[in-house]
XYZ file of C-alpha atoms in Angstrom:
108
model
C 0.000 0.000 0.000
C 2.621 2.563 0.698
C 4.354 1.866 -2.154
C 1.766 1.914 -4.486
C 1.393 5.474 -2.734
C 5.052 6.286 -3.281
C 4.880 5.276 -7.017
C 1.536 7.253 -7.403
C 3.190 10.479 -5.838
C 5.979 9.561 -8.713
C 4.215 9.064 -11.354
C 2.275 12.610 -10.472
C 5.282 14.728 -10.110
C 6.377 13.412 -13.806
C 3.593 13.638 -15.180
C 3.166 17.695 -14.240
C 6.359 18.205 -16.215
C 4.983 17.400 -19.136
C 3.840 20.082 -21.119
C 0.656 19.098 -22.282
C -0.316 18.113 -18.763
C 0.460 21.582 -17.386
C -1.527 23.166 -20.302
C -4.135 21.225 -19.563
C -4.472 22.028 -16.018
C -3.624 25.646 -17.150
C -6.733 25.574 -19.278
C -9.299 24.234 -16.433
C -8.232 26.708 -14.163
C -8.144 29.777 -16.816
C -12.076 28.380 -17.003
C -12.768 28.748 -14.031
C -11.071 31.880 -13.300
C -13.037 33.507 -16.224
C -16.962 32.255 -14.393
C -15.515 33.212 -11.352
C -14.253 36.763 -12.163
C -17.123 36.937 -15.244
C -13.771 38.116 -17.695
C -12.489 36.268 -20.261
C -9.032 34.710 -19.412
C -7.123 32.400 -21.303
C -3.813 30.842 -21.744
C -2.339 29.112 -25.379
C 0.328 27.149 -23.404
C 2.294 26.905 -20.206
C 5.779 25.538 -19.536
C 7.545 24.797 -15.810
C 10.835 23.710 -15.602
C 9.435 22.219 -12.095
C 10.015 24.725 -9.713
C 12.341 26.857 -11.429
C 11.545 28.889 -14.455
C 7.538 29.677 -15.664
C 7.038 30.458 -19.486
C 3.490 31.156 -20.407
C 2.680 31.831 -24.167
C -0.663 34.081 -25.485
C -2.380 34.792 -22.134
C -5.501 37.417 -22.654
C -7.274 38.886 -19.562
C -9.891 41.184 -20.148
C -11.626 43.544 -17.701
C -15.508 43.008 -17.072
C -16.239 45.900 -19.463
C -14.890 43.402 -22.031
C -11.718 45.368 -22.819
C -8.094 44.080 -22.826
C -6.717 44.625 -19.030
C -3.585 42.662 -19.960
C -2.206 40.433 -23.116
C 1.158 39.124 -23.721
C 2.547 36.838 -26.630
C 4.895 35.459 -23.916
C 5.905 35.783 -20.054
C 8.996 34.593 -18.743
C 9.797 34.578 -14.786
C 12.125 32.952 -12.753
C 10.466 31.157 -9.656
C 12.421 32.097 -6.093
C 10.310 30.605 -3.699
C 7.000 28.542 -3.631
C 5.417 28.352 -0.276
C 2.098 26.552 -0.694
C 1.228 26.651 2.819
C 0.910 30.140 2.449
C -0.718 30.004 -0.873
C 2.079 32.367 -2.294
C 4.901 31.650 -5.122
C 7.709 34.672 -5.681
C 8.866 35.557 -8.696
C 12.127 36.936 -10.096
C 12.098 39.512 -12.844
C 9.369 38.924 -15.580
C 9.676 38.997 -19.498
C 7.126 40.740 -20.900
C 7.288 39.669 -24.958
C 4.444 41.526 -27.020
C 2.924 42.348 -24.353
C -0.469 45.192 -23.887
C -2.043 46.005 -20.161
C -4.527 48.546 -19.379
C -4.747 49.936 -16.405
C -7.488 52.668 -16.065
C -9.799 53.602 -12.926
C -13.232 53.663 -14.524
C -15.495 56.902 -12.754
C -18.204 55.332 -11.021
């Protein structure tokens, strides 16, 4: 039983380095960040060199007044510290290729 545990814990970690896993988790979670927020947000593709380097390729967010709060052909970051106890990963310097974001306050 523990074994089969240990393998299964294994065969998880690999399996999240895989590219098309990642994107795929990527792209549940963009879904339900966009009904959660009511904003369309999506993500082409993700890569993580596990816990080391995040590359993210064509994310769109858009506000809720359907206009383009941020879009980037690519984001690069370096990863310094992931603390998931505290629900809180640290990056190092982001890459920015292509990239729009809007930032306006919007009168009330």
């Amino acid at each position: 039983m523990l074994f089969s545990l240990f393998l299964l814990a294994i065969g998880l970690v690999y399996s999240i380095r895989i590219p098309a896993v990642q994107t795929w988790i990527v792209q549940r979670v963009t879904a339900y960040l966009s009904d959660e927020l009511k904003a369309k947000v999506t993500i082409d593709a993700i890569h993580i060199e596990f816990i080391k380097t995040l590359s993210i390729k064509g994310i769109y967010i858009e506000d809720q007044h359907k206009d383009t709060l941020l879009y980037a052909a690519e984001i690069n970051t370096s990863i310094e510290m992931f603390a998931p106890g505290q629900q809180k990963i640290y990056l190092s310097g982001i890459i920015l290729n292509e990239g729009i974001v809007k930032i306006q306050k919007i009168p009330e």
